[in-house]
Coordinates of C-alpha atoms in Angstrom, one line a residue:
M1 CA -14.8 15.6 -72.7
K2 CA -13.4 18.5 -70.5
V3 CA -14.8 19.5 -67.1
T4 CA -15.4 22.8 -68.5
E5 CA -17.1 21.5 -71.6
H6 CA -19.7 19.6 -69.4
I7 CA -20.2 22.4 -67.2
A8 CA -20.9 24.8 -70.8
E9 CA -23.2 21.8 -72.2
A10 CA -24.9 21.9 -69.1
K11 CA -26.3 25.6 -69.7
G12 CA -26.7 26.5 -66.2
K13 CA -28.1 23.3 -64.8
T14 CA -26.3 22.2 -61.7
L15 CA -24.2 18.6 -62.7
F16 CA -23.5 15.8 -59.6
S17 CA -20.3 14.8 -59.3
I18 CA -18.1 13.2 -56.6
E19 CA -14.7 12.0 -55.4
I20 CA -13.3 8.6 -54.3
L21 CA -10.2 7.3 -52.9
P22 CA -8.4 4.3 -54.1
P23 CA -8.8 1.5 -52.3
L24 CA -6.3 0.3 -49.5
K25 CA -3.2 -1.7 -51.2
G26 CA -4.2 -5.6 -51.2
Q27 CA -8.2 -4.9 -52.0
N28 CA -9.6 -5.0 -55.0
I29 CA -11.4 -2.8 -57.4
K30 CA -14.6 -4.0 -56.9
S31 CA -15.2 -1.7 -53.9
I32 CA -14.6 1.1 -56.2
F33 CA -17.6 0.0 -58.5
D34 CA -19.9 -1.2 -55.6
A35 CA -19.8 2.6 -54.1
I36 CA -20.3 4.1 -57.8
D37 CA -22.9 1.9 -59.2
P38 CA -25.6 3.2 -56.9
L39 CA -24.7 6.8 -57.9
M40 CA -24.9 6.6 -61.4
E41 CA -28.5 7.0 -61.5
F42 CA -27.7 10.6 -61.0
K43 CA -25.6 10.8 -64.1
P44 CA -22.1 12.5 -63.1
P45 CA -20.2 13.8 -66.1
F46 CA -16.9 12.6 -64.4
I47 CA -15.6 11.5 -60.9
D48 CA -12.5 12.5 -59.2
V49 CA -10.2 10.2 -58.0
T50 CA -7.5 11.0 -55.3
Y51 CA -4.1 10.5 -55.3
H52 CA -1.7 9.4 -52.2
R53 CA 1.5 10.1 -52.0
E54 CA 4.6 7.9 -50.3
D55 CA 4.9 7.9 -46.4
Y56 CA 7.5 6.5 -44.2
Q57 CA 7.2 4.1 -41.3
I58 CA 10.0 3.0 -39.0
K59 CA 10.0 -0.5 -38.4
E60 CA 12.4 -2.3 -35.9
R61 CA 14.5 -5.4 -37.4
A62 CA 15.5 -8.6 -35.3
D63 CA 18.6 -7.1 -34.4
G64 CA 17.0 -4.1 -32.6
T65 CA 18.3 -1.9 -35.0
K66 CA 15.6 0.5 -36.9
E67 CA 14.7 0.8 -40.6
K68 CA 12.9 3.8 -42.3
I69 CA 10.9 2.1 -45.3
T70 CA 8.6 3.9 -48.0
V71 CA 4.9 2.9 -47.6
R72 CA 2.2 3.8 -50.2
K73 CA -1.0 2.6 -49.0
R74 CA -3.6 3.7 -51.6
P75 CA -2.2 3.4 -54.9
G76 CA -3.8 2.5 -58.3
T77 CA -5.4 6.4 -59.3
V78 CA -4.2 5.7 -62.8
G79 CA -5.4 2.4 -63.3
I80 CA -9.0 3.1 -61.7
C81 CA -9.7 6.4 -63.7
A82 CA -8.9 4.0 -66.8
A83 CA -11.2 1.2 -65.3
I84 CA -14.1 4.0 -64.3
M85 CA -14.0 5.3 -67.9
N86 CA -14.3 1.9 -69.5
R87 CA -16.9 0.8 -67.2
F88 CA -19.2 3.9 -66.5
K89 CA -18.3 5.7 -69.5
V90 CA -17.9 9.0 -67.6
D91 CA -14.9 11.2 -67.7
A92 CA -12.2 10.1 -64.8
V93 CA -10.1 13.3 -63.0
P94 CA -7.2 11.9 -61.6
H95 CA -5.3 14.0 -59.1
L96 CA -1.6 14.8 -59.7
I97 CA 0.4 16.2 -56.9
C98 CA 3.9 17.7 -56.8
G99 CA 4.9 15.6 -53.1
G100 CA 6.8 12.8 -54.7
F101 CA 7.7 13.6 -58.3
N102 CA 10.2 15.4 -60.0
Q103 CA 9.7 17.7 -63.4
Q104 CA 10.7 14.7 -65.7
E105 CA 8.4 12.1 -63.5
T106 CA 5.7 14.6 -64.0
E107 CA 5.8 15.0 -67.3
D108 CA 5.9 11.0 -67.9
A109 CA 3.0 10.7 -65.7
L110 CA 1.1 13.3 -68.0
I111 CA 1.9 11.4 -71.0
D112 CA 0.6 8.2 -69.4
L113 CA -2.5 9.9 -68.9
Q114 CA -2.6 11.5 -72.3
F115 CA -2.5 7.7 -73.7
L116 CA -5.4 6.9 -71.8
G117 CA -7.4 9.7 -73.0
I118 CA -7.8 11.5 -69.9
D119 CA -8.7 15.1 -70.4
N120 CA -8.7 16.5 -66.8
V121 CA -6.3 16.6 -64.2
L122 CA -6.9 18.2 -60.9
A123 CA -3.2 19.9 -60.1
L124 CA -2.3 19.7 -56.4
R125 CA 0.6 20.5 -54.0
G126 CA -0.5 17.4 -51.8
D127 CA 0.6 17.1 -48.1
P128 CA 3.5 16.8 -46.6
I129 CA 5.0 13.6 -45.4
K130 CA 4.3 12.9 -41.9
F131 CA 7.5 12.7 -40.4
E132 CA 8.6 15.9 -42.2
G133 CA 5.9 18.2 -40.6
S134 CA 6.0 20.8 -43.4
F135 CA 6.0 20.3 -47.3
I136 CA 9.4 19.8 -49.2
P137 CA 9.3 18.9 -52.6
K138 CA 11.4 16.1 -54.1
P139 CA 14.5 17.4 -55.6
G140 CA 13.8 18.5 -58.9
G141 CA 10.2 19.1 -58.4
Y142 CA 7.7 21.6 -57.4
S143 CA 6.8 23.4 -54.2
Y144 CA 3.7 25.0 -55.1
A145 CA 0.7 23.5 -57.2
S146 CA 1.1 26.8 -59.7
E147 CA 4.1 25.7 -60.8
L148 CA 2.4 22.2 -61.6
V149 CA -0.1 23.8 -63.7
S150 CA 2.5 25.8 -65.6
Q151 CA 4.3 22.7 -66.6
I152 CA 0.8 21.1 -67.6
K153 CA 0.2 24.3 -69.6
D154 CA 3.7 24.2 -71.3
M155 CA 2.8 20.6 -72.6
N156 CA -0.7 21.8 -73.8
N157 CA 1.5 24.1 -76.0
G158 CA 3.6 21.2 -76.9
I159 CA 6.6 22.3 -74.4
Y160 CA 8.3 19.4 -72.7
V161 CA 10.7 19.4 -70.2
E162 CA 13.0 17.2 -73.0
E163 CA 13.9 20.1 -75.0
D164 CA 15.1 18.2 -78.0
L165 CA 12.3 16.0 -78.6
L166 CA 11.6 16.1 -82.2
N167 CA 8.1 17.6 -83.3
P168 CA 6.4 17.0 -80.1
T169 CA 2.3 16.6 -79.8
P170 CA 0.4 19.2 -77.9
T171 CA -1.3 17.5 -75.2
N172 CA -4.8 19.1 -74.3
F173 CA -5.6 18.7 -70.7
C174 CA -8.3 20.6 -68.7
V175 CA -6.6 21.7 -65.2
G176 CA -8.4 21.9 -62.3
V177 CA -7.1 23.5 -58.9
A178 CA -8.0 23.5 -55.4
A179 CA -9.3 26.5 -53.4
Y180 CA -10.0 27.0 -49.6
P181 CA -13.1 29.4 -48.7
E182 CA -11.8 29.6 -45.4
M183 CA -8.0 29.9 -45.9
H184 CA -5.5 27.9 -46.7
M185 CA -3.7 26.7 -43.3
D186 CA -0.6 28.1 -44.9
A187 CA -1.9 31.5 -45.9
P188 CA -1.2 34.4 -43.3
S189 CA -4.4 36.1 -44.5
M190 CA -7.3 35.7 -46.8
E191 CA -6.4 38.4 -49.5
I192 CA -2.7 36.5 -49.7
D193 CA -4.6 33.2 -50.3
I194 CA -6.7 34.7 -52.8
Q195 CA -4.0 36.4 -54.3
N196 CA -2.0 33.1 -54.4
L197 CA -5.4 31.6 -55.8
K198 CA -5.5 34.0 -58.6
H199 CA -1.7 33.6 -59.3
K200 CA -2.5 29.7 -59.9
V201 CA -5.1 30.7 -62.2
A202 CA -3.1 32.9 -64.4
C203 CA -0.9 30.2 -64.7
G204 CA -3.5 28.1 -66.5
S205 CA -6.2 26.7 -64.3
D206 CA -9.3 26.0 -66.4
Y207 CA -11.6 25.8 -63.1
I208 CA -11.4 25.5 -59.2
V209 CA -12.6 22.8 -56.7
T210 CA -13.2 24.3 -52.9
Q211 CA -12.1 22.1 -49.8
M212 CA -15.4 21.1 -47.9
F213 CA -17.5 23.7 -45.8
F214 CA -20.3 23.3 -43.8
D215 CA -21.6 27.3 -43.9
N216 CA -22.4 28.3 -47.5
K217 CA -21.8 31.8 -46.5
K218 CA -18.3 30.8 -46.7
Y219 CA -18.4 29.7 -49.9
L220 CA -20.9 32.8 -51.5
D221 CA -18.3 35.3 -49.8
F222 CA -15.4 33.5 -51.0
V223 CA -16.9 33.2 -54.6
A224 CA -17.7 37.2 -54.4
M225 CA -14.2 37.7 -53.3
C226 CA -12.8 36.0 -56.4
R227 CA -14.8 37.5 -58.8
K228 CA -13.5 41.1 -57.5
N229 CA -10.1 40.2 -57.8
G230 CA -10.6 39.0 -61.4
I231 CA -11.0 35.3 -60.9
T232 CA -13.7 34.3 -63.6
I233 CA -13.7 30.6 -64.3
P234 CA -16.1 28.1 -62.8
I235 CA -15.7 27.8 -58.7
L236 CA -17.0 23.7 -58.0
P237 CA -18.5 23.7 -54.2
G238 CA -17.0 20.5 -52.2
I239 CA -19.3 19.3 -50.2
K240 CA -18.8 16.5 -47.1
P241 CA -21.6 15.2 -45.4
L242 CA -21.0 14.8 -41.6
T243 CA -21.3 10.7 -40.6
T244 CA -19.6 10.8 -37.1
K245 CA -19.3 12.7 -33.9
K246 CA -15.5 12.6 -33.9
Q247 CA -15.8 14.5 -37.0
L248 CA -16.9 17.7 -35.3
Q249 CA -13.1 17.7 -34.0
I250 CA -11.2 16.2 -36.5
L251 CA -12.4 17.9 -39.7
P252 CA -11.9 21.3 -38.3
N253 CA -8.4 20.4 -37.0
I254 CA -7.2 18.9 -40.2
F255 CA -9.0 20.9 -42.8
H256 CA -9.1 24.3 -40.7
L257 CA -12.5 25.1 -41.0
V258 CA -15.7 26.4 -38.8
M259 CA -18.2 24.1 -37.9
P260 CA -21.6 26.4 -37.6
E261 CA -23.1 26.4 -34.1
A262 CA -26.4 25.2 -35.1
L263 CA -24.9 21.9 -36.8
V264 CA -22.6 21.2 -33.5
K265 CA -25.6 22.0 -31.3
E266 CA -27.4 18.9 -33.3
V267 CA -25.3 16.6 -33.6
E268 CA -24.2 17.2 -30.0
K269 CA -27.9 15.7 -29.0
C270 CA -27.0 12.9 -31.0
K271 CA -26.8 9.4 -29.2
D272 CA -25.1 7.5 -32.0
D273 CA -23.6 7.8 -35.1
E274 CA -26.2 6.5 -37.0
Q275 CA -28.2 9.6 -35.7
V276 CA -25.2 11.9 -36.5
R277 CA -25.2 10.4 -40.2
Q278 CA -28.7 11.4 -40.6
V279 CA -27.9 14.9 -38.9
G280 CA -25.5 15.1 -41.5
I281 CA -27.7 14.0 -44.8
E282 CA -30.3 16.6 -43.4
W283 CA -27.5 19.6 -43.4
A284 CA -25.8 18.6 -46.7
V285 CA -29.0 18.4 -48.4
Q286 CA -30.3 22.0 -47.1
Q287 CA -26.3 23.2 -48.4
S288 CA -27.1 21.5 -51.5
K289 CA -30.6 23.1 -52.2
E290 CA -29.5 26.3 -51.7
L291 CA -26.3 26.3 -53.6
M292 CA -28.5 24.9 -56.5
Q293 CA -30.2 27.7 -55.9
A294 CA -27.5 30.2 -56.1
G295 CA -26.8 28.7 -59.5
V296 CA -23.3 26.6 -58.6
P297 CA -21.9 24.8 -61.7
V298 CA -21.6 21.5 -60.1
L299 CA -22.3 20.1 -56.4
H300 CA -19.0 17.9 -55.9
Y301 CA -19.2 15.2 -53.0
Y302 CA -16.1 13.9 -50.8
S303 CA -17.9 10.5 -50.9
M304 CA -14.7 9.0 -49.3
G305 CA -15.5 5.6 -50.9
K306 CA -19.1 5.1 -49.5
S307 CA -22.7 5.9 -51.5
D308 CA -25.2 5.1 -49.3
T309 CA -24.9 8.8 -47.6
V310 CA -24.5 10.8 -51.0
K311 CA -27.0 8.7 -52.7
S312 CA -29.3 9.6 -49.8
I313 CA -28.5 13.6 -50.1
A314 CA -28.5 13.2 -54.2
S315 CA -31.9 11.4 -54.6
Q316 CA -33.1 14.5 -52.3
V317 CA -31.3 17.4 -54.4
F318 CA -31.1 15.9 -58.0

């Protein structure tokens, strides 16, 4: 089923979902199953699986020369999605990114997903390669997620990159996109960021998942701005439990968000990360309850491949 169909069938009840990371290359899928198993009691109708593009490393040879090599640390998104659907009988939502793909490769990836019976995809621009600093598309690829959304919707209408196909079969993907309650890092203003999101929706997005936030007012104000600007599709809040004191600095720097002062003060009192984790659980529980009362369609948890913290939260909310 499509994510939007799950939301419609819930008839206003808030659903539970999670996002997981593929394991590091060389590890097996058991870690994924072990992370999902304890959360199945909360009946997630769908599970997101992130996609990690290639990066580069500089390695020094024995003769002293240096070589730039391509490395993909977390492969396996499509295979994990198939395994999740087979084992848990829930929908898997693979992330599909612009980075590292040209249009033909994107088309082929979508065909693979269609053959596997995957109905949903989260369309993202993706992160830049570390050595490049800013995002640079692959030749023949896309610079913006809106372009990727357009290609997926074209395929839903039977329009493929290869124009000479005989009676091409339309796909039937439900397309999710990302949004940023505290503004995308590349946007010059919130107003422009909202207009960019509106364009992404106009290209064919079916639902929105937000980046993490720790202040519910940021999310609620963001939703209100979207509705005022004619964005009517479901907006799913993304929740990330705080688990270490270092995250007070790391998360704002990476994701360009503001930590609430009350949360910062509580974390600063903690003597170790186990105490921080407990504070993070309590904060996320309160966030979740408030958002549920506000009628959000789904509470989407960034689990980072670990279930214990999310389970502690979900057991108090669902």
